[in-house]
């Protein structure tokens, strides 16, 4: 299908660069861990392993956790949550909404976490869901629940919108991205609706979540629900024993490697370049080299580097990202 040129190209000159950030995606060999374990006198419900798509699926994995909790207790039992990234915040919100008194303990909260680094586009990537029929069924259940919940939220308040995503020829895409009712099969296109030097191939639509606003609003929700958030880093199971609550939900993501001895947990490093915000109204997706028009910054990605746990952006990757996007758009982005 031929598209008409209706969108602007981004401006990618050096004076528009705000800086670079780096985050570690909390991945896990074998995928999500959502199960209950007895540790001393505590019942710990693990809820982690969201990899490269925690913003996408947190609202879909939380109902599974809620089911496990309902097998343990009724809605009046106080619950402690460890972790205040998107997974901890969404879990706390669901539990407090059901009437549980909730306390969240975290080393870092909301805008200090990996979760705020996410772009975030709604795409189930950077995670192992498994390929057995029951695993595919669980993946679809998670994705449908997450998508429906995000669609039900006030888009302005939570910073959620639907955006078109354009892919150039040769984009490497993971399996299982397109599901009827969620992200429909992409449409083939023979030109982009913006000036660009790359060859166009596909277009699809998905949700886009402006994570700084999204996380701020989730924290506001917790305050109105009477949830207490305390800053604390846990280093041992002995410390967990000192908590008043019997029921603990573990949403510590990468922290589960040392705190709960889970060697399947590993980081996948991602570097992003932040440019001055530009109201483009579309995303470009070329594997992990993507461009997202977040409201606080135009985000240029990136990379997916498994088992690298240095969380500082390096000059070499920043240069690679800028060069990639400048080549993609050509001279129209202000850099010849
Ligand atoms: C560059 C990059 C781009 C991404 N893009 C997207 C995207 O477009 N879409 C998408 O859906 N996802 C994306 N992600 C993935 C997403 O950010 C993660 O899946 C998500 O943030 C995981 O959330 P979480 O709450 O499990 O972990 P985190 O946000 O890491 O939160 C973990 C929490 O646990 C706390 N904690 C850890 N250890 C301890 C301890 N010992 N004691 C106390 N507290 C502890 C931390 O302080 C923190 O509060 C991206 C990630 C990166 C790095």
XYZ file of C-alpha atoms and ligand atoms in Angstrom:
389
model
C 0.000 0.000 0.000
C 1.300 3.498 -0.829
C 1.194 6.051 2.006
C 1.094 9.847 1.651
C 3.775 11.940 3.314
C 2.004 13.559 6.241
C 4.454 13.272 9.146
C 7.631 15.200 9.961
C 11.092 13.636 10.203
C 12.841 14.030 13.592
C 15.653 16.515 14.100
C 18.694 14.530 15.206
C 21.442 17.142 15.366
C 23.913 17.175 18.280
C 22.267 20.234 19.850
C 19.052 18.190 20.278
C 20.754 15.446 22.321
C 19.688 15.606 25.978
C 21.803 12.661 27.141
C 21.871 8.880 27.304
C 20.523 6.340 29.795
C 21.208 2.688 30.376
C 19.011 0.060 32.016
C 19.195 -3.649 32.758
C 16.167 -5.646 31.609
C 15.303 -8.173 34.326
C 15.315 -11.373 32.233
C 15.079 -14.972 33.379
C 15.983 -18.254 31.661
C 12.710 -20.174 31.553
C 10.671 -16.973 31.713
C 8.431 -15.612 34.445
C 8.517 -16.944 37.981
C 5.073 -16.736 39.525
C 4.750 -19.228 42.371
C 4.567 -19.470 46.144
C 7.420 -20.574 48.390
C 7.669 -20.997 52.165
C 10.684 -19.238 53.648
C 10.920 -19.548 57.435
C 7.598 -18.341 58.832
C 6.719 -16.428 55.629
C 4.788 -17.279 52.512
C 6.541 -15.604 49.573
C 4.727 -15.221 46.253
C 7.326 -14.625 43.546
C 6.371 -12.249 40.743
C 9.339 -11.476 38.495
C 11.155 -12.239 35.250
C 9.391 -9.680 33.025
C 12.488 -9.165 30.833
C 12.067 -6.656 28.015
C 8.319 -6.195 28.413
C 7.379 -5.517 32.035
C 5.367 -2.411 31.184
C 3.566 -4.444 28.522
C 2.595 -7.388 30.746
C 2.587 -6.289 34.430
C -1.200 -5.884 34.382
C -1.505 -9.369 32.839
C 0.743 -11.270 35.271
C -0.800 -9.608 38.340
C -4.148 -11.512 38.087
C -2.162 -14.797 38.305
C -0.565 -13.531 41.514
C -3.968 -12.454 42.831
C -5.263 -16.005 42.256
C -2.356 -17.460 44.232
C -3.014 -15.009 47.075
C -6.719 -15.801 47.164
C -5.765 -19.468 47.748
C -3.723 -18.364 50.776
C -5.939 -15.897 52.566
C -8.869 -13.463 52.481
C -8.826 -9.784 51.553
C -8.204 -8.523 55.087
C -4.682 -9.963 55.509
C -1.889 -7.357 55.424
C 0.644 -7.927 52.640
C 4.227 -6.753 52.150
C 5.485 -6.137 48.625
C 9.188 -6.040 47.836
C 10.000 -3.814 44.848
C 8.497 -0.638 43.437
C 9.108 -0.892 39.702
C 6.097 -1.294 37.440
C 5.505 -4.874 38.645
C 5.549 -4.000 42.364
C 3.379 -0.893 41.841
C 0.762 -2.708 39.737
C 0.649 -5.594 42.229
C 0.294 -3.196 45.185
C -2.501 -1.354 43.415
C -4.441 -4.562 42.737
C -4.062 -5.856 46.311
C -4.940 -2.535 47.957
C -7.967 -2.180 45.640
C -9.204 -5.543 46.973
C -8.940 -4.292 50.554
C -5.571 -5.719 51.688
C -3.515 -3.361 53.884
C -0.333 -3.063 51.784
C 3.227 -1.969 52.602
C 5.795 -1.664 49.810
C 9.521 -1.889 50.571
C 11.987 -0.997 47.845
C 15.543 0.013 47.382
C 14.437 2.414 44.604
C 10.951 3.699 43.764
C 9.194 4.490 40.454
C 11.307 6.990 38.569
C 14.546 5.590 40.014
C 13.832 2.055 38.734
C 14.480 0.211 35.457
C 10.788 0.670 34.727
C 11.118 4.381 33.942
C 13.863 3.687 31.416
C 11.423 1.660 29.278
C 10.101 3.591 26.255
C 7.569 1.968 26.545
C 5.999 0.357 23.556
C 3.399 -2.392 24.072
C 5.267 -5.383 22.608
C 5.839 -8.815 24.174
C 9.593 -9.011 23.443
C 12.728 -9.921 25.406
C 11.051 -12.705 27.376
C 10.625 -16.503 27.105
C 6.986 -17.505 27.243
C 7.666 -21.096 26.092
C 6.204 -22.965 23.135
C 4.155 -25.768 24.738
C 0.389 -25.382 24.141
C -0.271 -24.575 27.833
C 2.533 -21.972 27.786
C 1.129 -20.325 24.677
C -2.301 -20.325 26.316
C -0.857 -18.658 29.433
C 0.997 -16.089 27.302
C -2.207 -15.177 25.463
C -4.102 -14.945 28.756
C -1.427 -12.579 30.150
C -1.361 -10.435 27.003
C -5.144 -10.141 26.712
C -5.538 -9.266 30.421
C -2.735 -6.681 30.255
C -4.008 -5.066 27.072
C -7.602 -4.879 28.346
C -6.528 -3.300 31.650
C -4.288 -0.704 29.967
C -7.099 0.151 27.529
C -9.489 0.645 30.466
C -7.275 3.293 32.133
C -7.795 7.024 31.622
C -5.327 7.583 28.727
C -4.433 11.164 29.660
C -3.977 10.495 33.358
C -1.823 7.377 32.833
C -0.046 8.560 29.661
C -1.265 5.868 27.269
C -1.998 6.272 23.561
C -2.240 4.208 20.398
C 0.553 4.890 17.915
C 1.435 3.676 14.455
C 4.741 1.829 14.214
C 6.711 1.770 10.960
C 9.301 -0.860 10.106
C 11.936 -0.734 7.364
C 12.781 -3.655 5.088
C 14.750 -6.365 6.892
C 13.561 -5.615 10.459
C 14.274 -8.618 12.706
C 11.083 -9.343 14.625
C 10.595 -11.875 17.422
C 7.964 -14.616 17.124
C 4.503 -14.126 18.587
C 4.231 -10.344 18.340
C 1.000 -10.218 16.403
C -2.211 -11.558 17.931
C -5.747 -10.841 16.742
C -7.455 -8.395 19.089
C -4.120 -7.119 20.405
C -1.604 -6.150 17.732
C -3.100 -7.000 14.362
C -0.897 -8.426 11.579
C 1.130 -5.603 10.015
C 0.165 -4.033 6.737
C 2.744 -4.029 3.937
C 3.654 -0.530 2.748
C 5.897 0.714 -0.035
C 6.674 4.127 1.405
C 6.807 5.828 4.804
C 4.532 8.799 5.619
C 7.668 10.810 6.550
C 10.778 11.744 4.601
C 13.397 9.044 5.045
C 16.296 7.300 3.253
C 15.335 3.734 4.314
C 13.095 1.314 2.391
C 9.618 0.909 3.909
C 8.115 -2.501 4.597
C 5.408 -2.714 7.295
C 3.056 -0.734 9.501
C 1.141 -1.781 12.606
C -0.499 -0.052 15.581
C 0.048 -0.673 19.261
C -0.200 1.031 22.631
C 2.487 3.394 23.758
C 2.983 4.134 27.455
C 4.683 7.351 28.579
C 6.405 5.678 31.538
C 7.288 8.736 33.693
C 3.624 9.818 33.776
C 2.387 6.218 34.055
C 4.568 5.427 37.092
C 3.774 8.775 38.767
C 0.058 8.060 38.421
C 0.437 4.513 39.783
C 2.235 5.940 42.841
C -0.567 8.521 43.286
C -3.077 5.644 43.122
C -1.195 3.839 45.889
C -1.222 6.965 48.065
C -4.993 7.319 47.642
C -5.425 3.634 48.487
C -3.480 4.134 51.745
C -0.436 2.078 50.697
C 2.764 2.872 52.612
C 6.014 2.927 50.600
C 9.251 2.508 52.565
C 12.790 2.751 51.247
C 14.845 -0.284 52.258
C 17.252 -2.700 50.576
C 16.905 -6.306 51.785
C 20.070 -8.388 51.811
C 19.030 -11.653 53.489
C 16.145 -13.971 54.315
C 16.828 -13.211 57.996
C 15.678 -9.651 57.352
C 12.421 -10.927 55.846
C 11.723 -12.698 59.168
C 11.677 -9.305 60.910
C 8.695 -8.126 58.804
C 5.317 -8.043 60.567
C 3.394 -9.540 57.633
C 3.275 -13.268 56.946
C 2.530 -12.806 53.247
C 5.257 -11.286 51.040
C 5.112 -10.651 47.284
C 8.543 -10.613 45.693
C 8.712 -8.095 42.824
C 12.447 -7.398 43.095
C 13.203 -8.384 39.470
C 17.013 -8.635 39.087
C 17.282 -8.394 42.886
C 15.852 -11.944 43.079
C 19.181 -13.309 41.865
C 20.960 -12.534 45.146
C 18.039 -12.150 47.565
C 16.331 -15.426 46.580
C 19.328 -17.239 45.018
C 17.731 -17.533 41.575
C 20.602 -18.147 39.130
C 18.201 -18.180 36.158
C 17.860 -14.393 36.492
C 20.121 -12.348 34.204
C 20.350 -8.755 32.996
C 20.035 -7.658 29.368
C 21.580 -4.258 29.003
C 19.906 -1.515 26.992
C 21.238 1.947 26.115
C 18.931 4.736 24.937
C 19.700 8.222 23.649
C 17.306 10.958 24.755
C 16.740 13.801 22.281
C 14.652 16.926 22.881
C 10.951 15.948 22.822
C 9.464 16.075 19.318
C 5.772 15.634 18.639
C 6.093 13.152 15.749
C 3.031 10.995 16.444
C 4.620 7.716 15.274
C 7.258 5.139 16.233
C 9.945 3.502 14.142
C 10.773 -0.097 15.015
C 13.830 -1.815 13.603
C 14.452 -4.541 16.187
C 16.197 -2.906 19.151
C 17.066 0.152 17.032
C 13.816 2.025 17.578
C 12.505 5.573 17.882
C 9.700 6.485 20.322
C 8.181 9.979 20.752
C 7.919 9.959 24.557
C 6.534 13.201 25.988
C 9.685 14.035 27.980
C 12.183 12.960 25.286
C 12.406 11.554 21.793
C 13.872 8.149 22.578
C 16.390 6.518 20.276
C 17.220 2.882 20.953
C 19.132 0.853 21.546
C 20.530 -2.575 22.138
C 19.850 -5.864 23.932
C 23.080 -7.128 25.500
C 22.480 -10.240 27.646
C 24.640 -10.870 30.718
C 26.104 -7.369 30.761
C 25.452 -5.683 34.049
C 27.261 -2.366 33.662
C 24.434 0.139 33.817
C 26.200 3.202 32.437
C 25.743 4.296 28.824
C 28.977 3.934 26.849
C 30.155 6.418 24.241
C 30.562 3.717 21.574
C 26.920 2.557 21.817
C 25.627 6.147 21.960
C 27.534 6.875 18.727
C 26.212 3.644 17.102
C 22.611 4.578 17.980
C 22.907 8.156 16.704
C 24.639 7.021 13.493
C 21.961 4.368 12.869
C 19.043 6.799 13.155
C 20.813 9.541 11.197
C 21.504 7.070 8.378
C 17.880 5.906 8.502
C 16.439 9.404 8.028
C 19.261 10.852 5.890
C 19.774 14.590 5.456
C 16.162 15.476 6.423
C 17.058 14.931 10.105
C 19.434 17.904 9.944
C 22.684 15.884 9.808
C 24.283 15.307 6.441
C 16.391 0.090 27.639
C 15.107 -0.596 28.045
C 13.988 -0.463 27.252
C 12.784 -1.096 27.599
N 11.691 -0.917 26.800
C 10.527 -1.513 27.151
C 9.371 -1.299 26.347
O 9.401 -0.582 25.330
N 8.211 -1.931 26.739
C 8.138 -2.705 27.854
O 7.068 -3.241 28.165
N 9.231 -2.909 28.638
C 10.410 -2.351 28.297
N 11.529 -2.560 29.071
C 11.476 -3.585 30.135
C 10.901 -3.041 31.417
O 11.563 -1.853 31.782
C 11.059 -4.097 32.525
O 10.507 -5.334 32.112
C 10.326 -3.648 33.762
O 10.792 -2.390 34.163
C 10.485 -4.660 34.897
O 9.808 -4.139 36.004
P 10.084 -4.683 37.455
O 9.173 -3.950 38.363
O 10.032 -6.166 37.435
O 11.620 -4.307 37.739
P 12.320 -2.956 38.196
O 11.739 -1.771 37.538
O 13.778 -3.215 38.039
O 11.972 -2.858 39.738
C 12.560 -3.719 40.687
C 12.277 -3.158 42.063
O 12.830 -4.037 43.054
C 13.640 -3.298 43.947
N 14.652 -4.185 44.518
C 15.509 -5.011 43.865
N 16.270 -5.675 44.757
C 15.877 -5.257 45.979
C 16.276 -5.581 47.311
N 17.248 -6.467 47.536
N 15.673 -4.957 48.350
C 14.690 -4.042 48.116
N 14.260 -3.704 46.882
C 14.840 -4.304 45.827
C 14.202 -2.186 43.088
O 14.709 -1.113 43.878
C 12.941 -1.792 42.319
O 12.104 -1.005 43.121
C 12.736 -1.899 28.763
C 13.849 -2.005 29.597
C 15.018 -1.363 29.245
C 16.215 -1.482 30.149
